[in-house]
Tab-separated table of C-alpha atoms and ligand atoms in Angstrom:
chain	number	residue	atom	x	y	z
A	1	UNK	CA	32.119	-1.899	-10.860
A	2	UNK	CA	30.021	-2.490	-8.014
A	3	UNK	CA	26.216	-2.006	-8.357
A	4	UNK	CA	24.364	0.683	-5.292
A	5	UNK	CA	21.549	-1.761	-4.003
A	6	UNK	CA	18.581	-0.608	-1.375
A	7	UNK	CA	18.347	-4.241	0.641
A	8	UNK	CA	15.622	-4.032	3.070
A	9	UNK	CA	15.485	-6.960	4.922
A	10	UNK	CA	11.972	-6.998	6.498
A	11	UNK	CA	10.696	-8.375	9.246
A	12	UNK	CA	9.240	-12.605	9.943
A	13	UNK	CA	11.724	-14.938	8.147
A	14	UNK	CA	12.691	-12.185	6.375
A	15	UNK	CA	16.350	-11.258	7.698
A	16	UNK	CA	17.252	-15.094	6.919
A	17	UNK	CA	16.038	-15.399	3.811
A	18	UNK	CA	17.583	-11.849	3.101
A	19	UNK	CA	21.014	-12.846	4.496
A	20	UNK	CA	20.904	-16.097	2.784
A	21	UNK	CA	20.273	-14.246	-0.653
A	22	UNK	CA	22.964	-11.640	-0.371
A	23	UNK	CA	25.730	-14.592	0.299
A	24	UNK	CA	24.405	-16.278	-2.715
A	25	UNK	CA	24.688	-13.087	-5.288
A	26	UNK	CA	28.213	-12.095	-4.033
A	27	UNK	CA	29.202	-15.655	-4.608
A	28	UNK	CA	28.447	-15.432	-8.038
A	29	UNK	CA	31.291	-12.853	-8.492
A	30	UNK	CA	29.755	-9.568	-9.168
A	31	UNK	CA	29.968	-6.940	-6.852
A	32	UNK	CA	27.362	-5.194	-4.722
A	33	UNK	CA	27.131	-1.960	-2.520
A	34	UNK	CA	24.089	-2.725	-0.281
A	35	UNK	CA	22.437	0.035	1.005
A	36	UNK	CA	20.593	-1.557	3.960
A	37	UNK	CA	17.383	-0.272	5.404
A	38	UNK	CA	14.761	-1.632	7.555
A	39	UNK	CA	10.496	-0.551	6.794
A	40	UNK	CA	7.641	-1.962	8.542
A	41	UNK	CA	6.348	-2.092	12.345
A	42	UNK	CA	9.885	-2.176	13.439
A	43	UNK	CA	11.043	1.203	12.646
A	44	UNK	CA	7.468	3.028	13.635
A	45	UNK	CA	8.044	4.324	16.782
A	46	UNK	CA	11.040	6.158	15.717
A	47	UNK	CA	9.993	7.536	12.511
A	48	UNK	CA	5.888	7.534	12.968
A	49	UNK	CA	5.692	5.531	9.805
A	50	UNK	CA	6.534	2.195	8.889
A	51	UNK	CA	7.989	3.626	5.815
A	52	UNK	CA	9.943	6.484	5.762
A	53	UNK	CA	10.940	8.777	3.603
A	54	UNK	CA	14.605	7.604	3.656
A	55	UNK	CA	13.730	4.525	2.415
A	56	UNK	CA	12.023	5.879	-0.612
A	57	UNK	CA	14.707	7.868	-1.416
A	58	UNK	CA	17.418	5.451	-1.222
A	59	UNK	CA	15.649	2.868	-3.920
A	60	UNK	CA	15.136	6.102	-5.922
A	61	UNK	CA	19.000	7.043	-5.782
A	62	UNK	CA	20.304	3.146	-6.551
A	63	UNK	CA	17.079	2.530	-8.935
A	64	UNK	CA	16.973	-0.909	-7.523
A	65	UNK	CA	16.149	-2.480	-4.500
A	66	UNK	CA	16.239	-5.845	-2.870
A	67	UNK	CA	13.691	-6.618	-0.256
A	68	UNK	CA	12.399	-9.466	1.786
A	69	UNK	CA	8.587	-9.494	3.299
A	70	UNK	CA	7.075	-7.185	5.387
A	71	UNK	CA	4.543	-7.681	7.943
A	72	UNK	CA	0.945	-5.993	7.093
A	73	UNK	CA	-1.298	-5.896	10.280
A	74	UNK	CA	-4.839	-6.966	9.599
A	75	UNK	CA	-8.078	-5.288	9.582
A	76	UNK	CA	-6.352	-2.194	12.172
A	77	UNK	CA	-3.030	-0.443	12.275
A	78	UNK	CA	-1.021	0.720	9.426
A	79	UNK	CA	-1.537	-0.026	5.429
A	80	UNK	CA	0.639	-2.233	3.946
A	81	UNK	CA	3.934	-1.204	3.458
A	82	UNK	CA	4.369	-3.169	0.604
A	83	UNK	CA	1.498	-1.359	-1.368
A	84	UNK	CA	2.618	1.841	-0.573
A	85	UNK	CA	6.040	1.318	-1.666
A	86	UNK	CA	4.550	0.001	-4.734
A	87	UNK	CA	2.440	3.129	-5.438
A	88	UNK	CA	4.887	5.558	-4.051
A	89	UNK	CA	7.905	4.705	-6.971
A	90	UNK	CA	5.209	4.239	-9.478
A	91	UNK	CA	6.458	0.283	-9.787
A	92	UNK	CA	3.291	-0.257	-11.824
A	93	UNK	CA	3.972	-3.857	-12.768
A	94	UNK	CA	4.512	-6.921	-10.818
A	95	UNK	CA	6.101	-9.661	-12.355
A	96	UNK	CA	5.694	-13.047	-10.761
A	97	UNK	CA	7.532	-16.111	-12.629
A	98	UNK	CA	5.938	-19.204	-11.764
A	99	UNK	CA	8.839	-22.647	-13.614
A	100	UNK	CA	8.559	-25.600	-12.420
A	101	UNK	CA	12.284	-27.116	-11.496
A	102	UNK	CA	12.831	-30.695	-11.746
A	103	UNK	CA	12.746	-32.570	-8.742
A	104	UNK	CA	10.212	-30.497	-7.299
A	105	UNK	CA	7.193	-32.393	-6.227
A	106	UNK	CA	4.026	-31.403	-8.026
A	107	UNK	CA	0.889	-32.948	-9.759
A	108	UNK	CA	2.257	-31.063	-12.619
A	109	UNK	CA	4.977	-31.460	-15.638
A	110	UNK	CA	6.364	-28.465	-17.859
A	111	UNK	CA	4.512	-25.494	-15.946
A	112	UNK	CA	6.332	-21.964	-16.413
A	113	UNK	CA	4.203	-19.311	-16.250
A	114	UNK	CA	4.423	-15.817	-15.659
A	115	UNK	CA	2.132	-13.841	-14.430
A	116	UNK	CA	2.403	-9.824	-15.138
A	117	UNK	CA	0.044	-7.676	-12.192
A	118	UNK	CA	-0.731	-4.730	-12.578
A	119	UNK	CA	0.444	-3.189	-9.232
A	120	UNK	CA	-0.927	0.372	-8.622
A	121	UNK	CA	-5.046	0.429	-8.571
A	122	UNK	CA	-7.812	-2.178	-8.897
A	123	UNK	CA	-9.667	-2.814	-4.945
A	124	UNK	CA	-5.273	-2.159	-3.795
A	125	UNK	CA	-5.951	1.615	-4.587
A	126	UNK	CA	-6.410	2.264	-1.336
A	127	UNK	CA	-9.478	3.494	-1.802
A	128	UNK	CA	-12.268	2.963	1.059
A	129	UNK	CA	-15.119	4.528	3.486
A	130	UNK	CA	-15.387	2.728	6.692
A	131	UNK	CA	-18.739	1.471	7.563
A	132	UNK	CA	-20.796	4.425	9.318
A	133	UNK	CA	-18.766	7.081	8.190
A	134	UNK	CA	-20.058	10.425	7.407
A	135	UNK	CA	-18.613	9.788	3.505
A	136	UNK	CA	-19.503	6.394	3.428
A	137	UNK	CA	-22.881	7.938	4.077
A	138	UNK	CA	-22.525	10.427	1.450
A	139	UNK	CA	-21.850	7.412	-1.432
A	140	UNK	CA	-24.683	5.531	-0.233
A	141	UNK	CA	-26.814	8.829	-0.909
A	142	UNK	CA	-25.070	9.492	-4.170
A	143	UNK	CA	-25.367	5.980	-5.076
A	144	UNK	CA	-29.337	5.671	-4.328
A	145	UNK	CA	-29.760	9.071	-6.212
A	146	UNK	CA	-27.840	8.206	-9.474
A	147	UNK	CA	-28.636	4.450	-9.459
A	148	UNK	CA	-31.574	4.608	-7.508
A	149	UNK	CA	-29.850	1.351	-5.951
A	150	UNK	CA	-30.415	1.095	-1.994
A	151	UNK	CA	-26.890	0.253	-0.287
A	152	UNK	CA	-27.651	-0.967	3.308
A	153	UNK	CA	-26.557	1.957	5.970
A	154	UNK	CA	-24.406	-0.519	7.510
A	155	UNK	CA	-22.059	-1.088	4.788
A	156	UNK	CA	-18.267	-0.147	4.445
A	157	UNK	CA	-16.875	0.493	0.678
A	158	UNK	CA	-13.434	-0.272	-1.393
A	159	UNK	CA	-13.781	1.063	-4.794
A	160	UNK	CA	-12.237	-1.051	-7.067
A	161	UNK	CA	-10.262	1.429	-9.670
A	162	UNK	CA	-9.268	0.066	-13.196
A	163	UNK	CA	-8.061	3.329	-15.523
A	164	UNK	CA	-7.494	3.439	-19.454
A	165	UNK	CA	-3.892	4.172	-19.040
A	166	UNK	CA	-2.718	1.967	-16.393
A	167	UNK	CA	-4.183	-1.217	-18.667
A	168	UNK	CA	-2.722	0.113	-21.616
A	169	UNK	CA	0.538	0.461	-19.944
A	170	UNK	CA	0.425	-2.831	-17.888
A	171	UNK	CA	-0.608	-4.772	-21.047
A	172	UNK	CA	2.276	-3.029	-23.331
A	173	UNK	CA	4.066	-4.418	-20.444
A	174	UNK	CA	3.302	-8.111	-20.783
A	175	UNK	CA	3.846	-8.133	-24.302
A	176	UNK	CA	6.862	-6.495	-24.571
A	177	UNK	CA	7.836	-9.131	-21.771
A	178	UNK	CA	6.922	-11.689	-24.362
A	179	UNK	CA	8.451	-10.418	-26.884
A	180	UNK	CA	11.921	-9.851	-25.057
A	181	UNK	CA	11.676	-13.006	-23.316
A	182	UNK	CA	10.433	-15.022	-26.519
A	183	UNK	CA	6.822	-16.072	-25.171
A	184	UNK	CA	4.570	-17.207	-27.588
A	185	UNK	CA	1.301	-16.091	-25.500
A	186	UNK	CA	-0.488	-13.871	-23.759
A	187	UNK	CA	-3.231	-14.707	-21.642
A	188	UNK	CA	-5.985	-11.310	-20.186
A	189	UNK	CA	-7.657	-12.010	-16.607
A	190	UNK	CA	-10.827	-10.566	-16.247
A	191	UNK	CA	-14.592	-10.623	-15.019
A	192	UNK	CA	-15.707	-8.195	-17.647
A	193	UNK	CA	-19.001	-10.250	-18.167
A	194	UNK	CA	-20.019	-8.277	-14.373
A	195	UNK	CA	-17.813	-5.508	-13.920
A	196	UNK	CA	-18.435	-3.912	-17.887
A	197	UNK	CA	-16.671	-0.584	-16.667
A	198	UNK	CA	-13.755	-1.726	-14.474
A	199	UNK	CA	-12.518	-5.214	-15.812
A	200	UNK	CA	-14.821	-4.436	-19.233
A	201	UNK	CA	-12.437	-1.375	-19.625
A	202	UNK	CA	-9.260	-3.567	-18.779
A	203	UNK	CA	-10.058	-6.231	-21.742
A	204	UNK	CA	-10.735	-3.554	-24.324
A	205	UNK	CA	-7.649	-2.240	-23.687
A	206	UNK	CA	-5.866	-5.229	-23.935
A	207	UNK	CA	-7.469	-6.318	-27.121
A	208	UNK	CA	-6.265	-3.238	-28.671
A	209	UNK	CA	-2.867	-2.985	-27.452
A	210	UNK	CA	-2.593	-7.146	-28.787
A	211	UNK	CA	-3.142	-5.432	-32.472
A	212	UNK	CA	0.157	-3.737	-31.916
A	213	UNK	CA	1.945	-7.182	-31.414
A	214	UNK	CA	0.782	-9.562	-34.482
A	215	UNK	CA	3.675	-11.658	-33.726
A	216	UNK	CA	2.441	-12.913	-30.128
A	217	UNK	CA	-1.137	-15.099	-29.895
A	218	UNK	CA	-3.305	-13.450	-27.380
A	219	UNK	CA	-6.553	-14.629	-25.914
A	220	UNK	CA	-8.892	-13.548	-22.900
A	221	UNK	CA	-10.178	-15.796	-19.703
A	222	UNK	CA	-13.059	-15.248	-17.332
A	223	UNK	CA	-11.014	-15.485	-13.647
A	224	UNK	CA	-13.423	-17.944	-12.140
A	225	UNK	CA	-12.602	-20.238	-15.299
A	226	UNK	CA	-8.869	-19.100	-15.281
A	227	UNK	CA	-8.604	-21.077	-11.697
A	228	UNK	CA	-10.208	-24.244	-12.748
A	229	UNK	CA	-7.949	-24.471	-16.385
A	230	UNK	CA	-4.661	-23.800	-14.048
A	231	UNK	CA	-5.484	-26.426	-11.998
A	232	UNK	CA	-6.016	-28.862	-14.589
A	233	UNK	CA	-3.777	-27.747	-17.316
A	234	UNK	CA	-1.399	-25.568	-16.246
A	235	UNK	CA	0.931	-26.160	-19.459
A	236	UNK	CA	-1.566	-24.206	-21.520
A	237	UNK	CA	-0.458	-20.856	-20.567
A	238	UNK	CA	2.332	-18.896	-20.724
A	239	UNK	CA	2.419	-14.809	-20.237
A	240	UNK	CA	-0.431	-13.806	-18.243
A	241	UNK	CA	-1.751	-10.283	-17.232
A	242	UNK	CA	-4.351	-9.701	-15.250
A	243	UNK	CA	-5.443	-6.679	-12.766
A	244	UNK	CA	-4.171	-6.107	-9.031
A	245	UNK	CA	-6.315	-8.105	-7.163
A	246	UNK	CA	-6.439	-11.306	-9.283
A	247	UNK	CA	-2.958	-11.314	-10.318
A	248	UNK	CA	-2.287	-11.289	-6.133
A	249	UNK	CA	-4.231	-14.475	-5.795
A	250	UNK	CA	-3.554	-16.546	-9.246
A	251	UNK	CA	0.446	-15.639	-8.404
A	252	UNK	CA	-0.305	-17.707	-5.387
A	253	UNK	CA	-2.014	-20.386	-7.058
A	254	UNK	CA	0.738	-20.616	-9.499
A	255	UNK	CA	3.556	-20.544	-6.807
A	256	UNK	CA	1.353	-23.858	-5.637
A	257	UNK	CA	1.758	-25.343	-8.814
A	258	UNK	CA	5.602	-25.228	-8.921
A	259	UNK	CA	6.244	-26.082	-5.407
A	260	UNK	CA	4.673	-23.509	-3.183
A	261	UNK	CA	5.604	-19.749	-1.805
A	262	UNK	CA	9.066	-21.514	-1.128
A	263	UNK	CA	9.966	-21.133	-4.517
A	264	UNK	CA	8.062	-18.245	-6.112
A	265	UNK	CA	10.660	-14.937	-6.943
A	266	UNK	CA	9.196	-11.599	-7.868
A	267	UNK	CA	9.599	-7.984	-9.057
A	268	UNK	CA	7.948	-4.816	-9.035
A	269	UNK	CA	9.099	-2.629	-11.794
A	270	UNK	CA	8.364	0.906	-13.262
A	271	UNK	CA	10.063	2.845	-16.263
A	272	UNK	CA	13.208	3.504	-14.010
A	273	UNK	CA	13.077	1.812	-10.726
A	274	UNK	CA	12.880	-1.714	-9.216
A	275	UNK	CA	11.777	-3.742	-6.253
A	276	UNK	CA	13.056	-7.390	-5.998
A	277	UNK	CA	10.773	-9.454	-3.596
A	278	UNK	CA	9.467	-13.016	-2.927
A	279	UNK	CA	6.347	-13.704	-3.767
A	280	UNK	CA	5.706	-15.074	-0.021
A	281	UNK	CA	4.959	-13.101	2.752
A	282	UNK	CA	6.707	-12.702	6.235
A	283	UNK	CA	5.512	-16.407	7.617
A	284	UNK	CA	5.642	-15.115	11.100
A	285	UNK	CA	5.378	-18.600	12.749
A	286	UNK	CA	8.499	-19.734	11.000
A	287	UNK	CA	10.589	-16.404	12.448
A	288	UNK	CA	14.512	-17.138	13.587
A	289	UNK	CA	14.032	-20.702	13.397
A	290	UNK	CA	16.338	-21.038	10.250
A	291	UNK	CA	13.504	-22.862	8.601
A	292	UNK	CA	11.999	-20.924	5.657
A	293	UNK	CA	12.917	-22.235	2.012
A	294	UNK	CA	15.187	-18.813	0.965
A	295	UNK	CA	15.051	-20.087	-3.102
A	296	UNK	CA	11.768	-17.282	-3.855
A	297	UNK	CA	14.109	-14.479	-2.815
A	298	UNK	CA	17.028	-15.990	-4.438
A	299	UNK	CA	15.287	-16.557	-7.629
A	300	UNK	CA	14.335	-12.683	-6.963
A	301	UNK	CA	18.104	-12.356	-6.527
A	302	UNK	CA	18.268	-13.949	-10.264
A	303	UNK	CA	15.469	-11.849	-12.012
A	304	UNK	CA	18.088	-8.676	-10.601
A	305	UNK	CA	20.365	-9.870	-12.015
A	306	UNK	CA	18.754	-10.188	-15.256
A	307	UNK	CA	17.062	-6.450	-14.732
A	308	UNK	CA	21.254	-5.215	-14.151
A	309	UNK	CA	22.303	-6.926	-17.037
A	310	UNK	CA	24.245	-9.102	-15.174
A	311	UNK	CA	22.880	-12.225	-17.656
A	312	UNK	CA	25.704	-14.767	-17.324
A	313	UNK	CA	26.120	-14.658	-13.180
A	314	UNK	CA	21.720	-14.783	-13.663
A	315	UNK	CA	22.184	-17.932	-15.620
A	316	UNK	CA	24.792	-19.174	-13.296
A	317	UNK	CA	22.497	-18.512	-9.857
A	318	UNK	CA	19.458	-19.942	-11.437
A	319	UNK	CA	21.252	-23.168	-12.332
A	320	UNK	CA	23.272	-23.589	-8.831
A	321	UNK	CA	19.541	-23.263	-7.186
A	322	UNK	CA	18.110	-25.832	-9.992
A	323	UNK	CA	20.964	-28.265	-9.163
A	324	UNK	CA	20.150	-27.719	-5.238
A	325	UNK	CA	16.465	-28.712	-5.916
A	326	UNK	CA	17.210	-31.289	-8.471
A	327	UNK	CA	19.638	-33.394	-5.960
A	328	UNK	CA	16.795	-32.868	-3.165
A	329	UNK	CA	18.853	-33.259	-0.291
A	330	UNK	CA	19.935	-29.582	0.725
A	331	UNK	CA	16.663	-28.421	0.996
A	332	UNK	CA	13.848	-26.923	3.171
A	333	UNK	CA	10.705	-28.902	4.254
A	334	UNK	CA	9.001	-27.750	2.008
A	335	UNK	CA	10.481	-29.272	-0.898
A	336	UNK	CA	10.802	-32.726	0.937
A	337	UNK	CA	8.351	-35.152	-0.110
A	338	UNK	CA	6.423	-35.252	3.027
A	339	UNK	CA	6.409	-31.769	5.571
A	340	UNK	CA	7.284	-33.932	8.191
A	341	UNK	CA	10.682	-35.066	6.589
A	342	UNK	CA	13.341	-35.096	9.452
A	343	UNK	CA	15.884	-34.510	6.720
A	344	UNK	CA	15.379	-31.028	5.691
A	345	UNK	CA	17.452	-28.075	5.976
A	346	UNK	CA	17.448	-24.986	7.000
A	347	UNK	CA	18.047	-21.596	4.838
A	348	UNK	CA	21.821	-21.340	5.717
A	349	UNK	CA	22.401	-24.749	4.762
A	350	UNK	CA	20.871	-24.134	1.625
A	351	UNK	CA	22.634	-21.076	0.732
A	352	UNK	CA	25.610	-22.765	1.424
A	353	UNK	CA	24.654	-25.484	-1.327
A	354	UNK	CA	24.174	-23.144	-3.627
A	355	UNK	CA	27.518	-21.870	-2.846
A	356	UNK	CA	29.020	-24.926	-3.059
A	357	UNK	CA	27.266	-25.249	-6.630
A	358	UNK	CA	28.507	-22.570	-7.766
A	359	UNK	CA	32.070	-22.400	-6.612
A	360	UNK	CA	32.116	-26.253	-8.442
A	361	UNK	CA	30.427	-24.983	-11.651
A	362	UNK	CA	33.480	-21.621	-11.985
A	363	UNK	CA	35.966	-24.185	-11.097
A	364	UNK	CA	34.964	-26.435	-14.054
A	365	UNK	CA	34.428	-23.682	-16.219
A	366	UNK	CA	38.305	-22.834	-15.165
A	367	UNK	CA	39.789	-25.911	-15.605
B	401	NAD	P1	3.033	-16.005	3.989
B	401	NAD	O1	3.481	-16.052	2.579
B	401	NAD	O2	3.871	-15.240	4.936
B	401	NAD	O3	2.936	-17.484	4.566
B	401	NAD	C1	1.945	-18.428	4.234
B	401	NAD	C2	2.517	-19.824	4.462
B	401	NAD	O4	3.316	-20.174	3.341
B	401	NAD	C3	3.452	-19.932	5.656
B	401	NAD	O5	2.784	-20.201	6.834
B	401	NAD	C4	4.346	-21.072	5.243
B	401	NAD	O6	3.712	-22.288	5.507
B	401	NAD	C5	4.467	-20.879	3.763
B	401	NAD	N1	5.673	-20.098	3.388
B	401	NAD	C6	5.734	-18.787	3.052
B	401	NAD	N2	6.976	-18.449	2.745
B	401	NAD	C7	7.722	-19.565	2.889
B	401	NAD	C8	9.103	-19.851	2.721
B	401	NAD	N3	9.985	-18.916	2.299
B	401	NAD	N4	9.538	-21.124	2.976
B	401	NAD	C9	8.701	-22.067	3.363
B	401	NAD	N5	7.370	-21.861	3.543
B	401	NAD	C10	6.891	-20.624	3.308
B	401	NAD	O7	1.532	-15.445	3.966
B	401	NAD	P2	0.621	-14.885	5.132
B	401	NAD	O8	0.720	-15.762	6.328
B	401	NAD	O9	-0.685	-14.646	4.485
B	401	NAD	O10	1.226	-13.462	5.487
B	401	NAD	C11	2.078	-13.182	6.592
B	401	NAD	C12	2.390	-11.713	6.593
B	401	NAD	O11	3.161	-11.367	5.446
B	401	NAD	C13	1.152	-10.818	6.546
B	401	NAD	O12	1.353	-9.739	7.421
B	401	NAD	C14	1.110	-10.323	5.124
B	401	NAD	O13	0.474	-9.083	5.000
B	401	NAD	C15	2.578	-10.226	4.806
B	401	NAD	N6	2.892	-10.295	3.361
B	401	NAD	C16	3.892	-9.519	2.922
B	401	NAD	C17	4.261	-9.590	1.583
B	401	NAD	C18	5.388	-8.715	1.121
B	401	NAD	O14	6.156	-8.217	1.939
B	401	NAD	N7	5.517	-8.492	-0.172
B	401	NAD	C19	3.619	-10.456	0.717
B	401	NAD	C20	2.609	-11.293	1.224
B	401	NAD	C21	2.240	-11.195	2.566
C-alpha cells in the first residue's frame, strides 16, 4: 500500500532539503504517493494568497503532510504561512525533538529533549491593532477606563491569548506523549509570577491535568530560569510543554544544544491531521547552493514515519542518519568541527549517504 502524502516543498533551501528527504523515505522501502504543492510568496500572484485553499484541502484529504520552510516577510506583506496553516487544520501541538547524536559537536552529553508547543494562540493568535489605529485607539480608551492604566497614544498592541481548553488539551498532549513514548518527566514553561491570567491560567491547568497521570513526575519552571538551567544542564529535562511563543524560542535553543537548526525535525499535529516540518526556517542566503544540512527534515521524515505506523523503516532512517553523523565525513558544514571546514558536503551528498546506509544495513539484514 502506498501512503497519499501533501509534500510542499517551500521556498529558500527548501526544495533541496525537500528533494533530499523524499529520496531518503522511498529508500527505506515503503511506498509514497506525494501529492506536491507549492504555498508561500511564490504562488501569490496567481492565487492572491500565499496559501490557498487547495493546499488546505489536499493535507485534509491525505491527513498528512510533508513540508519544508516557508518564507515569512517581516514587519509588511503577508502573515506567515506557516501559522496559518497551523491554525487553519487545527494542528494544535507542535512537537519539536531535540537528541543529541553522537559525533555531533556540542558542550553537551546525553541531551534529548522534547519540547511539546502549543501551536494555535498565545502573542501567534494573530491578534493585533496597529499603532494609530482607530481600534487600537478604542483599547487604549477601554483600557484607561477599566484599569485606569494610561497606554501611550503611540502604541501598537498583540494580545497575547492563553484559553482553559487549549492548555488542557496541549498538556493532555505532552503527557500522553510521555506516556506513549516512556518519558519519565514533564517539565511546564511559564511566567505566571507576571502574567497571573494568561501563563497563571496555563500552569493551573497543567497542574491539574498532571493529577490525571500519577505515573509521570511533573514540575513547573519560570522561562527566564528555564534558559539559564538548559544551558547548563540540559540532561535534567525531558518532556517539556510550554505556550506558543516560548516553546518557538526554547525549540531553538534546544536545536543549539544538539547541533543547531541543521538537525532539529518537527511536527505539527491535531486529533486527525499532520504537518511534518524542520524546525529551521527557509535560510534564504544558503538558497540553490546545495549547502543546507537536510538531516531536520529527514528526522521530520522519521517522526512520519512513526505518526504512519511505519515503526521499523522509522527505526531504520533514524539509524542510517545517526551512522552518517557518527562517521562525520558525509556531512554539511555545519556539523564539521569548524564552519569553515573545506570538507563538507552538500545535501545531495548526504542523502546519498544515507542511502548508502541504508541499502548496507537491508543487505546485512538479508544475508
Ligand atoms: P532560519 O532557520 O531560516 O536560518 C537561521 C540560520 O540557521 C541560517 O542562516 C543558517 O545559518 C542556519 N540554518 C538554518 N537551517 C539550516 C540548515 N538546514 N542547514 C544548515 N544551516 C541552517 O531562520 P531565519 O533566518 O530566522 O528565517 C528565514 C525565513 O524562514 C524567515 O522568513 C522566517 O519567517 C522563515 N521561517 C519559516 C519556518 C517554517 O517554514 N516553519 C520556520 C522558521 C522560520
Amino acid at each position: 500500500m502506498a501512503y497519499n502524502v501533501t509534500l510542499i516543498p517551500g521556498d529558500g533551501i527548501g526544495p533541496e532539503v525537500t528533494e533530499a528527504t523524499r529520496r531518503v523515505l522511498e529508500a527505506t522501502g515503503v511506498a509514497f504517493n506525494w501529492e506536491v504543492l507549492n504555498a508561500g510568496a511564490g504562488v501569490l500572484d496567481r492565487y492572491d494568497t500565499p496559501l490557498p485553499a487547495h493546499v488546505l484541502q489536499s493535507i485534509r484529504k491525505n491527513k498528512v503532510a510533508l513540508k519544508g520552510p516557508v518564507t515569512t516577510p517581516v514587519g509588511t506583506g503577508f502573515r506567515s504561512v506557516n501559522v496559518a496553516l497551523r491554525k487553519e487544520l487545527d494542528l494544535y501541538a507542535c512537537l519539536r525533538p531535540c537528541k543529541l547524536y553522537p559525533g555531533i559537536p556540542s558542550l553537551f552529553k546525553d541531551v534529548d529533549i522534547v519540547i511539546v508547543r502549543e501551536n494555535t494562540e498565545d502573542l501567534y493568535a494573530g491578534i493585533e491593532f496597529e499603532e494609530g489605529s482607530p481600534e487600537a485607539g478604542k483599547l487604549i480608551r477601554l483600557i484607561a477606563e477599566t484599569k485606569g492604566d494610561k497606554v501611550k497614544l503611540d502604541s501598537g498592541f498583540s494580545i497575547k491569548i492563553i484559553s482553559r481548553t487549549a492548555s488542557r488539551r496541549i498538556a493532555r498532549f505532552a503527557f500522553e506523549y510521555a506516556r506513549a513514548y516512556k518519558r519519565r518527566k514533564v517539565t511546564a514553561i511559564h511566567k505566571a509570577n507576571i502574567m497571573k491570567f494568561s501563563d497563571g491560567l496555563f500552569l493551573t491547568i497543567a497542574r491539574e491535568v498532571a493529577k490525571e497521570y500519577p505515573d509521570i513526575e511533573f514540575e513547573d519552571r519560570l522561562v527566564d530560569n528555564m534558559t539559564m538551567q538548559l544551558v547548563k544542564r540540559p540532561q535534567q529535562f525531558d518532556v517539556v510543554v510550554t505556550p506558543n511563543l516560548y516553546g518557538d524560542i526554547l525549540s531553538d535553543l534546544c536545536a543549539g544544544l544538539v547541533g543547531g537548526l541543521g538537525v532539529a525535525p518537527g511536527a505539527n499535529i491535531g486529533d486527525e491531521l499532520a504537518v511534518f516540518e524542520p524546525t529551521h526556517g527557509s535560510a534564504p542566503k544558503y538558497t540553490g547552493q546545495n549547502k543546507a544540512n537536510p538531516m531536520g527534515m529527514m528526522l521530520s521524515g522519521v517522526m512520519m514515519l512513526h505518526h504512519l505506523g511505519e515503526i521499523r523503516a522509522a527505526e531504520r532512517l533514524e539509524k542510517a542518519i545517526a551512522d552518517v553523523i557518527a562517521e562525520g565525513k558525509n556531512v554539511t558544514y555545519d556539523l564539521k568541527p569548524s564552519i569553515t571546514n573545506t570538507e563538507a558536503v552538500g545535501t545531495s551528498q548526504v542523502a546519498d549517504a544515507v542511502i548508502e546506509k541504508l541499502e548496507k544495513a537491508s543487505n546485512t539484514y538479508q544475508n
